[in-house]
Amino acid sequence: MKTQMTGAEIVVQALKDQGVDTVFGYPGGAMLPIYDVIFQQNDIRHILVRHEQGAAHAAEGYARSTGKPGVVLVTSGPGATNTVTGLTDALLDSIPMVVLSAQVPTSMIGTDAFQEADTVGITRPCTKHNWLVKDTEELAHTVHKAFHVATTGRPGPVLVDIPKDVQFADGAYVPPNKAEIGHYSPRVKGDTDAITALVEMIEKAERPILYTGGGVINSGPAASMLLREFTNATNIPLTSTLMGLGAYPASGDHWLGMLGMHGTYESNMAMHDCDLMICVGARFDDRITGRLDAFSPGSTKVQIDIDPSSVNKVVEVDLPIIGDIGHVLETLLKIWKSRGRKVNSAAIDKWWGQINDWRAVNCLAYEQKGSIIKPQYALERLEALTKGRDRYVTTEVGQHQMWAAQFLGFDDPNRWMTSGGLGTMGYGLPASVGVQIAHPESLVINVAGEASFLMNMQEMGTAVQYRLPVKQFILNNERLGMVRQWQDLLHGSRHSHSWSESLPDFVKMAEAFGAKGIRCDDPTKLDDAIQEMLDYDGPVIFDCMVEKHENCFPMIPSGKAHNEMLMGDASTEGAIDTAGAVLV
Amino acid sequence: MNALNLKKGSTSHSAYNLRSLADTTIESHTLTIMVDNEAGVLARVIGLFAGRGYNIESLTVAEVDHEGKRSRITVVTTGTPAVIEQIKAQLGRLVPVYEVHDLTIEGASVERELALLKVTGTGEKRVEAMRIAEVFRARVVDSTLESFVFEITGAPKKIDAFTDLMRPLGLMDSARTGVAAISRGV
Ligand SMILES: Cc1ncc(C[n+]2csc(CCOP(=O)(O)OP(=O)(O)O)c2C)c(N)n1
Ligand SMILES: [Mg+2]
């Protein structure tokens, strides 16, 4: 291989050497040199999206479903600014992503040139790190370093801004193993004394619980396997955040369901009453804790996380263990076994007795009666008709997202892609595109709300162009349902702008894009309609007309504690007091 | 099992902060941060403070190792102990950061600041300014018949005291570098 190349060639060679097989992008003036090199090679597949936000979310879907970093190419100015939401989304959910943006030539930087934006300035707070490369000699080093940073420690999005003249100029190419990637290397091994202290706590605990999150999935499939082994061997009940679904199988005996604002009754009650909380790769988000001063008041809290800043941020923990989840769980299992595999079985059996009483409340119960489809029913049927299949699910944001988390079961990691931290409407469709690109033979479903779907609906064009058989399952309540629910709860049911007016005909929309459209509004015809969607070999928009005023329960209203949940039959009026009303 | 002491672990910028902050003491800490001297590193550090609502009382930065391209940033910040811990953890995970030291709690350290003060006046006031400057070991680095520029180094408190004394004697202008700090011993 020649070592002198143009900057554009260096970029593409670096991507190849990083094992990149797919990039999501959109060209423009400042990006043309790199696009010209892309054109003249076949190793990297370029997926042309319809909007750069779509590229970023597609890359997130690709990354989340494969464990590999997602790669995005965008032009300067508006191309780069359109990735800001995706970058922020990836930052909050710790998704590895490398965005390569073009910049105006170095000589024009700072002159308000055409399509100039201060991209590194704009994206500094929404990336893990970013670089402006002003010298072609630095380019290979920087691109390799970008991959290193995106995938090492707590993963996250990075951005490399490349001026057009740097793409044209010649420079030396260095492969990944020769690149200067700097000193960034967070510790992965947990402290053995701390892990031993945790084992001692586990041996004595009477009411332990595992509270797991996206960190387990980020750590890789091995971490999920270790988590299963540990949970099953110790008989400790387990709950998970929205981001952690699938790390422990939903069909597993120890699974309590998701916790938090729309989590299950048994999860939240168990979190409240436990005496030992083992937080594994989660971060005590406000959607999880509810009211802080009433959050699990009697428990000893242990937190395993690779990021020291996640510890003691909102909740003080008694024992932090800093390290990679997989490494720590491996050591934990080893020490626990070497000390004789002890747990307080009698107490834990009693604890399970209590938990089973909570389970018996059947908190997700709803009634499908009459001629209108309940959203929960639609998801239950979708689950029944797709269970056991090689299935990936993405979602948009809103009530449908929470119902999907409640009613779909995930038995493996990397199968559930949702915007947790940022709550980005418009995430699900492009994410489903990215997932389907990575898994061409699998069933990929985006559970959507009609409002969220409209936010990035242009990506149906991408799905059709690349023959991606993504299934867009829209729970159409003709409402910004989650907003309407909050207005019921804290604004006297004054539904200010929470209607979806002038909705398009989604069946016709599908047809206009060259996809298939299906509409169903009859519970008795739902199974057949879903089957038709599954049987169709191509992209489908499924317009599932559902009950318009259904609210999502259980719910911990903001400002309330885990044991103050609202259940399905609750009155929502005035459920949140003034202190809670200021919260988001 | 011990109950959770939420106040200790709390932060004052959480949207869910419904706790009493009554006994939350605000402390001042001097942090030194070794960083790669790369473009934008200062913006990154300052942006972290601004974005997360932390305070900066004073900030200095300069390259200290030209070969190794390393700079040292010294920040004096205030916050509750929990917030200070968060600040350190947040700084520590920035990619260009090598290490973060909290000189306020990591043993003895020296802190110095340099200031330039322009004092104008004639007659008795001018003589008095000169006399006080001697006591504080400030040097005259510029003088006209009606003005002096004093250079003073010392702990920030000493500079505060000198500045206060110069005020009635004709202090016109002053410039301070912010704190540079280093641990004592080896
Ligand atoms: C980009 C963006 N804008 C606004 C919001 C606030 N928001 C959260 S849920 C929601 C309504 C979503 O409506 P829809 O997609 O139809 O889902 P539903 O709740 O009805 O299931 C809104 C507006 C958001 N999360 N993201
Ligand atoms: Mg809706």
XYZ file of N, CA and C in Angstrom, chain A residues 57 60-61 64-65 89-90 92-95 241-245 258 393-398 400-402 404-405 410 414-424 427-428 431-432 435 446-447:
141
model
N -29.089 8.942 13.290
C -29.882 7.928 13.998
C -29.704 6.543 13.363
N -26.706 5.210 14.769
C -26.960 4.754 16.144
C -27.606 3.372 16.140
N -28.581 3.195 15.240
C -29.253 1.894 15.167
C -28.277 0.802 14.757
N -25.949 0.228 17.850
C -26.597 -0.421 18.985
C -26.879 -1.894 18.692
N -27.155 -2.197 17.423
C -27.533 -3.577 17.093
C -26.333 -4.449 16.748
N -28.100 12.633 21.170
C -28.784 11.390 21.493
C -27.756 10.291 21.818
N -26.733 10.192 20.968
C -25.707 9.153 21.165
C -24.887 9.432 22.424
N -25.991 10.888 25.209
C -26.768 10.549 26.408
C -26.968 9.048 26.548
N -27.009 8.320 25.436
C -27.201 6.872 25.523
C -25.894 6.096 25.355
N -24.772 6.795 25.336
C -23.449 6.152 25.246
C -23.339 5.205 24.048
N -23.649 5.733 22.877
C -23.585 4.952 21.639
C -22.315 5.343 20.882
N -33.315 -0.740 33.403
C -33.760 0.510 32.813
C -34.239 0.246 31.389
N -34.823 1.277 30.787
C -35.246 1.206 29.385
C -34.074 0.808 28.491
N -32.889 1.370 28.776
C -31.726 1.127 27.927
C -31.142 -0.271 28.098
N -31.487 -0.917 29.195
C -30.843 -2.194 29.494
C -31.655 -3.411 29.093
N -32.822 -3.195 28.467
C -33.704 -4.333 28.164
C -33.002 -5.339 27.255
N -39.276 -3.772 33.532
C -38.567 -2.494 33.592
C -38.947 -1.744 34.866
N -36.165 -4.423 17.400
C -37.222 -3.418 17.539
C -36.593 -2.054 17.821
N -37.035 -1.062 17.078
C -36.694 0.318 17.410
C -37.997 1.010 17.805
N -37.885 2.186 18.402
C -39.103 2.922 18.733
C -38.900 4.406 18.478
N -40.007 5.084 18.422
C -39.993 6.543 18.486
C -40.136 6.910 19.973
N -40.637 8.099 20.254
C -40.718 8.523 21.649
C -42.137 8.955 21.999
N -42.613 8.432 23.097
C -43.950 8.777 23.550
C -44.569 7.588 24.268
N -46.279 5.151 23.036
C -46.047 3.884 22.319
C -44.712 3.272 22.708
N -43.731 4.137 22.986
C -42.390 3.670 23.365
C -42.457 2.941 24.711
N -43.196 3.543 25.641
C -43.312 2.929 26.966
C -44.110 1.638 26.895
N -44.284 -0.282 24.330
C -43.413 -1.279 23.681
C -42.466 -1.886 24.714
N -41.922 -1.026 25.587
C -41.004 -1.524 26.621
C -41.741 -2.458 27.584
N -37.663 -8.926 25.445
C -36.371 -9.076 24.760
C -35.522 -10.089 25.498
N -28.838 -6.031 22.464
C -28.687 -5.422 21.130
C -29.903 -5.616 20.229
N -31.033 -5.966 20.818
C -32.246 -6.213 20.015
C -33.244 -5.065 20.151
N -32.955 -4.138 21.015
C -33.915 -3.077 21.372
C -33.205 -1.751 21.261
N -33.645 -0.925 20.323
C -33.006 0.357 20.070
C -34.007 1.465 20.341
N -33.749 2.289 21.336
C -34.698 3.347 21.655
C -33.942 4.549 22.163
N -34.522 5.710 22.011
C -33.862 6.928 22.473
C -34.247 7.144 23.927
N -33.346 6.765 24.820
C -33.666 6.806 26.248
C -33.340 8.138 26.887
N -32.101 8.529 26.809
C -31.646 9.722 27.530
C -32.198 11.006 26.966
N -32.181 11.137 25.656
C -32.627 12.392 25.044
C -34.114 12.365 24.718
N -34.657 11.182 24.505
C -36.085 11.094 24.161
C -36.370 11.798 22.853
N -35.699 11.357 21.792
C -35.764 12.044 20.507
C -36.869 11.482 19.627
N -36.397 9.349 16.074
C -35.259 8.428 16.158
C -35.555 7.089 15.471
N -36.760 6.603 15.657
C -37.041 5.196 15.372
C -36.963 4.780 13.917
N -33.360 4.834 12.747
C -32.655 3.777 13.489
C -33.001 2.412 12.896
N -34.270 2.223 12.523
C -34.662 0.925 11.944
C -33.946 0.699 10.612
N -30.481 -0.475 11.512
C -30.494 -1.853 12.016
C -30.674 -2.835 10.859
N -40.162 -0.857 13.670
C -40.143 0.392 14.419
C -41.532 0.604 14.999
N -41.622 0.552 16.340
C -42.895 0.862 16.989
C -42.962 2.379 17.109
